């Protein structure tokens, strides 16, 4: 049981390049989330998904797109990277009927945009 | 109204001391208040959580105190240890499974 995994762990991009971050979970969770973490700003929700084939915008969705084609995977895409997207990105998941709403986080992806 | 304000930003405590981190919220519809602990290079992990129908929850050395009328809640770490050195985030949600996180508190416990 690997929990929530993220690939890659580190990435350096040039301004304007594109990339996709992959999140996978093996806990059969319905809900999945993408956050970004910046110093002094905590965790901010980018996009989330309430189930396979559905996605919704969070607090800071601009410049990002997501897809949830399979229940266990949630992809975060940057079409044209900007230096402002330099951050640590975390994926999380939770059960639909967990009751207590615990979110399980992956280890993060550190992205630098030059 | 969706914000959760967390203080202090950083905290230094001697080994064996009590660490206290505070959070305040505005939206009275929030019904779940978790605390997450994050070690360097790792993702956050749930530490302890509380619902607004109780005023206190204790798990080992960690206690959440909840003041519904003041719209505040706090994390107390008793007998703080160097291994508790981490960043702590409070959060709030209202049944949508979306969290609003505080800005985090970096705790350092001196040996």
Tab-separated table of C-alpha atoms in Angstrom:
chain	number	residue	atom	x	y	z
A	1	UNK	CA	0.000	0.000	0.000
A	2	UNK	CA	1.954	3.019	-1.298
A	3	UNK	CA	-0.675	5.632	-0.357
A	4	UNK	CA	-0.321	8.792	-2.460
A	5	UNK	CA	2.632	8.994	-4.835
A	6	UNK	CA	3.774	11.895	-7.008
A	7	UNK	CA	6.082	12.052	-9.997
A	8	UNK	CA	8.447	13.683	-10.598
A	9	UNK	CA	9.985	14.721	-7.267
A	10	UNK	CA	11.918	17.646	-8.746
A	11	UNK	CA	11.731	19.529	-12.016
A	12	UNK	CA	13.286	22.643	-13.499
A	13	UNK	CA	11.500	24.329	-16.405
A	14	UNK	CA	12.195	27.346	-18.552
A	15	UNK	CA	9.532	30.008	-18.917
A	16	UNK	CA	6.998	28.934	-21.520
A	17	UNK	CA	7.653	25.209	-21.281
A	18	UNK	CA	4.909	22.772	-20.422
A	19	UNK	CA	4.808	19.791	-18.110
A	20	UNK	CA	2.465	17.367	-16.371
A	21	UNK	CA	2.623	16.288	-12.751
A	22	UNK	CA	1.219	12.871	-11.976
A	23	UNK	CA	-0.510	11.878	-8.755
A	24	UNK	CA	-1.556	8.302	-8.027
A	25	UNK	CA	-3.357	6.807	-5.037
A	26	UNK	CA	-4.057	3.180	-4.225
A	27	UNK	CA	-6.616	3.728	-1.447
A	28	UNK	CA	-9.677	3.830	-3.729
A	29	UNK	CA	-10.372	7.417	-2.630
A	30	UNK	CA	-13.061	9.434	-4.416
A	31	UNK	CA	-11.715	12.934	-3.793
A	32	UNK	CA	-8.343	14.135	-5.019
A	33	UNK	CA	-6.694	17.555	-4.721
A	34	UNK	CA	-3.783	19.577	-5.997
A	35	UNK	CA	-2.229	22.214	-3.720
A	36	UNK	CA	0.697	24.526	-4.005
A	37	UNK	CA	2.794	25.474	-0.997
A	38	UNK	CA	4.664	28.751	-0.889
A	39	UNK	CA	6.588	30.267	2.047
A	40	UNK	CA	4.302	32.209	4.375
A	41	UNK	CA	1.186	31.316	2.385
A	42	UNK	CA	0.358	27.843	3.581
A	43	UNK	CA	-1.330	25.362	1.265
A	44	UNK	CA	-3.560	26.762	-1.438
A	45	UNK	CA	-5.980	24.626	-3.418
A	46	UNK	CA	-5.442	24.692	-7.187
A	47	UNK	CA	-7.999	22.185	-8.480
A	48	UNK	CA	-9.827	19.224	-7.070
A	49	UNK	CA	-11.877	16.253	-8.228
A	50	UNK	CA	-14.879	14.589	-6.615
A	51	UNK	CA	-14.676	11.511	-8.805
A	52	UNK	CA	-13.501	9.993	-12.059
A	53	UNK	CA	-14.152	12.325	-14.970
A	54	UNK	CA	-14.973	15.390	-12.846
A	55	UNK	CA	-12.806	18.352	-11.848
A	56	UNK	CA	-13.393	21.732	-10.231
A	57	UNK	CA	-11.446	24.933	-9.601
A	58	UNK	CA	-9.940	25.781	-6.254
A	59	UNK	CA	-8.536	29.054	-4.932
A	60	UNK	CA	-5.682	29.529	-7.430
A	61	UNK	CA	-6.557	27.706	-10.696
A	62	UNK	CA	-5.151	30.166	-13.256
A	63	UNK	CA	-2.359	28.739	-15.411
A	64	UNK	CA	-3.151	25.125	-14.504
A	65	UNK	CA	-5.314	22.393	-15.960
A	66	UNK	CA	-6.222	18.994	-14.551
A	67	UNK	CA	-7.658	15.680	-15.640
A	68	UNK	CA	-9.036	12.657	-13.796
A	69	UNK	CA	-9.477	9.960	-16.428
A	70	UNK	CA	-8.977	7.142	-13.930
A	71	UNK	CA	-10.112	7.084	-10.323
A	72	UNK	CA	-6.611	6.456	-9.014
A	73	UNK	CA	-4.842	9.177	-11.020
A	74	UNK	CA	-5.041	12.975	-10.978
A	75	UNK	CA	-2.881	14.939	-13.418
A	76	UNK	CA	-1.864	18.579	-13.082
A	77	UNK	CA	-0.713	20.353	-16.223
A	78	UNK	CA	1.134	23.602	-16.795
A	79	UNK	CA	0.693	24.644	-20.429
A	80	UNK	CA	3.093	27.609	-20.399
A	81	UNK	CA	5.125	27.768	-17.201
A	82	UNK	CA	5.834	31.115	-15.540
A	83	UNK	CA	8.307	31.978	-12.751
A	84	UNK	CA	5.305	32.663	-10.474
A	85	UNK	CA	4.547	28.932	-10.656
A	86	UNK	CA	7.780	28.074	-8.868
A	87	UNK	CA	6.486	26.212	-5.839
A	88	UNK	CA	6.137	22.875	-4.114
A	89	UNK	CA	3.096	20.996	-5.356
A	90	UNK	CA	1.232	18.493	-3.224
A	91	UNK	CA	-1.421	16.026	-4.208
A	92	UNK	CA	-3.894	14.698	-1.641
A	93	UNK	CA	-6.818	12.313	-1.541
A	94	UNK	CA	-9.687	11.444	0.780
A	95	UNK	CA	-12.550	8.977	0.958
A	96	UNK	CA	-16.014	10.217	0.031
A	97	UNK	CA	-17.577	8.851	3.190
A	98	UNK	CA	-14.651	9.161	5.592
A	99	UNK	CA	-16.705	11.154	8.039
A	100	UNK	CA	-13.720	12.887	9.523
A	101	UNK	CA	-12.432	14.219	6.207
A	102	UNK	CA	-8.790	13.259	6.645
A	103	UNK	CA	-6.708	14.113	3.597
A	104	UNK	CA	-3.690	11.962	2.760
A	105	UNK	CA	-0.839	13.843	1.118
A	106	UNK	CA	1.849	12.778	-1.284
A	107	UNK	CA	5.542	13.664	-0.794
A	108	UNK	CA	5.426	16.697	-3.081
A	109	UNK	CA	7.013	17.908	-6.322
A	110	UNK	CA	9.444	20.812	-6.163
A	111	UNK	CA	9.123	22.838	-9.369
A	112	UNK	CA	11.422	25.682	-10.369
A	113	UNK	CA	10.583	27.853	-13.362
A	114	UNK	CA	13.493	29.930	-14.656
B	1	UNK	CA	-14.818	34.918	5.515
B	2	UNK	CA	-13.057	31.910	4.098
B	3	UNK	CA	-9.732	32.682	5.785
B	4	UNK	CA	-8.113	30.863	8.654
B	5	UNK	CA	-5.583	33.054	10.455
B	6	UNK	CA	-2.703	31.259	12.160
B	7	UNK	CA	-0.132	32.560	14.622
B	8	UNK	CA	2.702	32.708	15.383
B	9	UNK	CA	4.600	32.271	12.133
B	10	UNK	CA	7.494	30.694	13.999
B	11	UNK	CA	8.043	29.403	17.511
B	12	UNK	CA	11.082	28.317	19.491
B	13	UNK	CA	10.521	26.236	22.622
B	14	UNK	CA	12.867	24.541	25.048
B	15	UNK	CA	12.697	20.769	25.382
B	16	UNK	CA	10.022	19.872	27.904
B	17	UNK	CA	8.142	23.129	27.416
B	18	UNK	CA	4.656	23.746	26.073
B	19	UNK	CA	4.175	24.812	22.458
B	20	UNK	CA	0.997	26.735	21.659
B	21	UNK	CA	-0.231	27.598	18.172
B	22	UNK	CA	-3.393	29.567	17.593
B	23	UNK	CA	-5.907	29.792	14.760
B	24	UNK	CA	-8.953	31.961	14.205
B	25	UNK	CA	-11.749	31.712	11.659
B	26	UNK	CA	-14.750	33.766	10.578
B	27	UNK	CA	-17.115	31.345	8.870
B	28	UNK	CA	-19.384	29.721	11.462
B	29	UNK	CA	-20.345	27.050	8.920
B	30	UNK	CA	-16.961	25.331	9.374
B	31	UNK	CA	-17.534	21.996	11.096
B	32	UNK	CA	-14.191	20.214	11.080
B	33	UNK	CA	-10.871	21.561	12.329
B	34	UNK	CA	-7.770	19.435	11.734
B	35	UNK	CA	-4.136	20.087	12.499
B	36	UNK	CA	-1.483	18.812	10.126
B	37	UNK	CA	2.196	18.241	10.856
B	38	UNK	CA	4.806	18.541	8.135
B	39	UNK	CA	8.463	17.541	8.363
B	40	UNK	CA	11.006	18.998	5.919
B	41	UNK	CA	10.794	17.369	2.503
B	42	UNK	CA	7.587	15.506	3.346
B	43	UNK	CA	3.903	16.010	2.761
B	44	UNK	CA	1.633	17.128	5.604
B	45	UNK	CA	0.079	14.402	7.755
B	46	UNK	CA	-2.971	14.574	9.994
B	47	UNK	CA	-2.005	15.056	13.627
B	48	UNK	CA	-5.298	15.601	15.428
B	49	UNK	CA	-8.735	17.007	14.586
B	50	UNK	CA	-11.811	18.308	16.363
B	51	UNK	CA	-15.461	19.041	15.620
B	52	UNK	CA	-17.186	22.099	17.143
B	53	UNK	CA	-19.441	20.074	19.451
B	54	UNK	CA	-16.531	19.512	21.878
B	55	UNK	CA	-14.262	22.059	23.551
B	56	UNK	CA	-11.153	19.930	23.863
B	57	UNK	CA	-9.578	16.840	22.357
B	58	UNK	CA	-6.437	15.179	23.623
B	59	UNK	CA	-4.223	12.588	21.964
B	60	UNK	CA	-1.067	11.851	23.873
B	61	UNK	CA	0.933	15.060	24.238
B	62	UNK	CA	-1.211	16.909	21.686
B	63	UNK	CA	-4.382	18.770	22.662
B	64	UNK	CA	-6.774	20.895	20.633
B	65	UNK	CA	-8.686	23.545	22.551
B	66	UNK	CA	-11.760	24.893	20.772
B	67	UNK	CA	-13.638	28.096	21.616
B	68	UNK	CA	-16.750	28.241	19.485
B	69	UNK	CA	-17.956	31.637	20.704
B	70	UNK	CA	-14.578	33.256	20.010
B	71	UNK	CA	-14.161	31.320	16.741
B	72	UNK	CA	-10.696	30.248	17.789
B	73	UNK	CA	-8.894	26.969	18.220
B	74	UNK	CA	-5.398	26.133	19.329
B	75	UNK	CA	-2.899	23.299	19.400
B	76	UNK	CA	-0.996	22.611	22.590
B	77	UNK	CA	2.045	20.346	22.568
B	78	UNK	CA	2.956	19.312	26.077
B	79	UNK	CA	6.482	18.228	27.028
B	80	UNK	CA	7.739	19.370	23.616
B	81	UNK	CA	10.543	17.249	22.151
B	82	UNK	CA	13.156	17.964	19.455
B	83	UNK	CA	11.336	15.385	17.294
B	84	UNK	CA	8.297	17.695	17.312
B	85	UNK	CA	10.259	20.267	15.304
B	86	UNK	CA	8.165	20.667	12.166
B	87	UNK	CA	5.715	23.004	10.468
B	88	UNK	CA	2.155	22.860	11.773
B	89	UNK	CA	-0.920	23.856	9.788
B	90	UNK	CA	-4.402	24.373	11.097
B	91	UNK	CA	-7.305	23.997	8.716
B	92	UNK	CA	-11.062	24.251	8.567
B	93	UNK	CA	-13.711	22.672	6.369
B	94	UNK	CA	-17.489	22.597	6.158
B	95	UNK	CA	-18.482	19.241	4.853
B	96	UNK	CA	-17.345	19.832	1.305
B	97	UNK	CA	-14.080	17.964	1.874
B	98	UNK	CA	-12.292	21.149	0.858
B	99	UNK	CA	-9.933	22.534	3.440
B	100	UNK	CA	-8.949	26.135	4.075
B	101	UNK	CA	-5.443	26.016	5.527
B	102	UNK	CA	-3.709	28.467	7.811
B	103	UNK	CA	-0.341	29.866	6.765
B	104	UNK	CA	1.661	27.509	8.979
B	105	UNK	CA	3.838	27.731	12.092
B	106	UNK	CA	7.429	26.581	12.042
B	107	UNK	CA	8.216	25.036	15.425
B	108	UNK	CA	11.735	24.439	16.650
B	109	UNK	CA	12.265	22.597	19.916
B	110	UNK	CA	15.712	23.106	21.384
B	111	UNK	CA	17.435	20.126	22.968
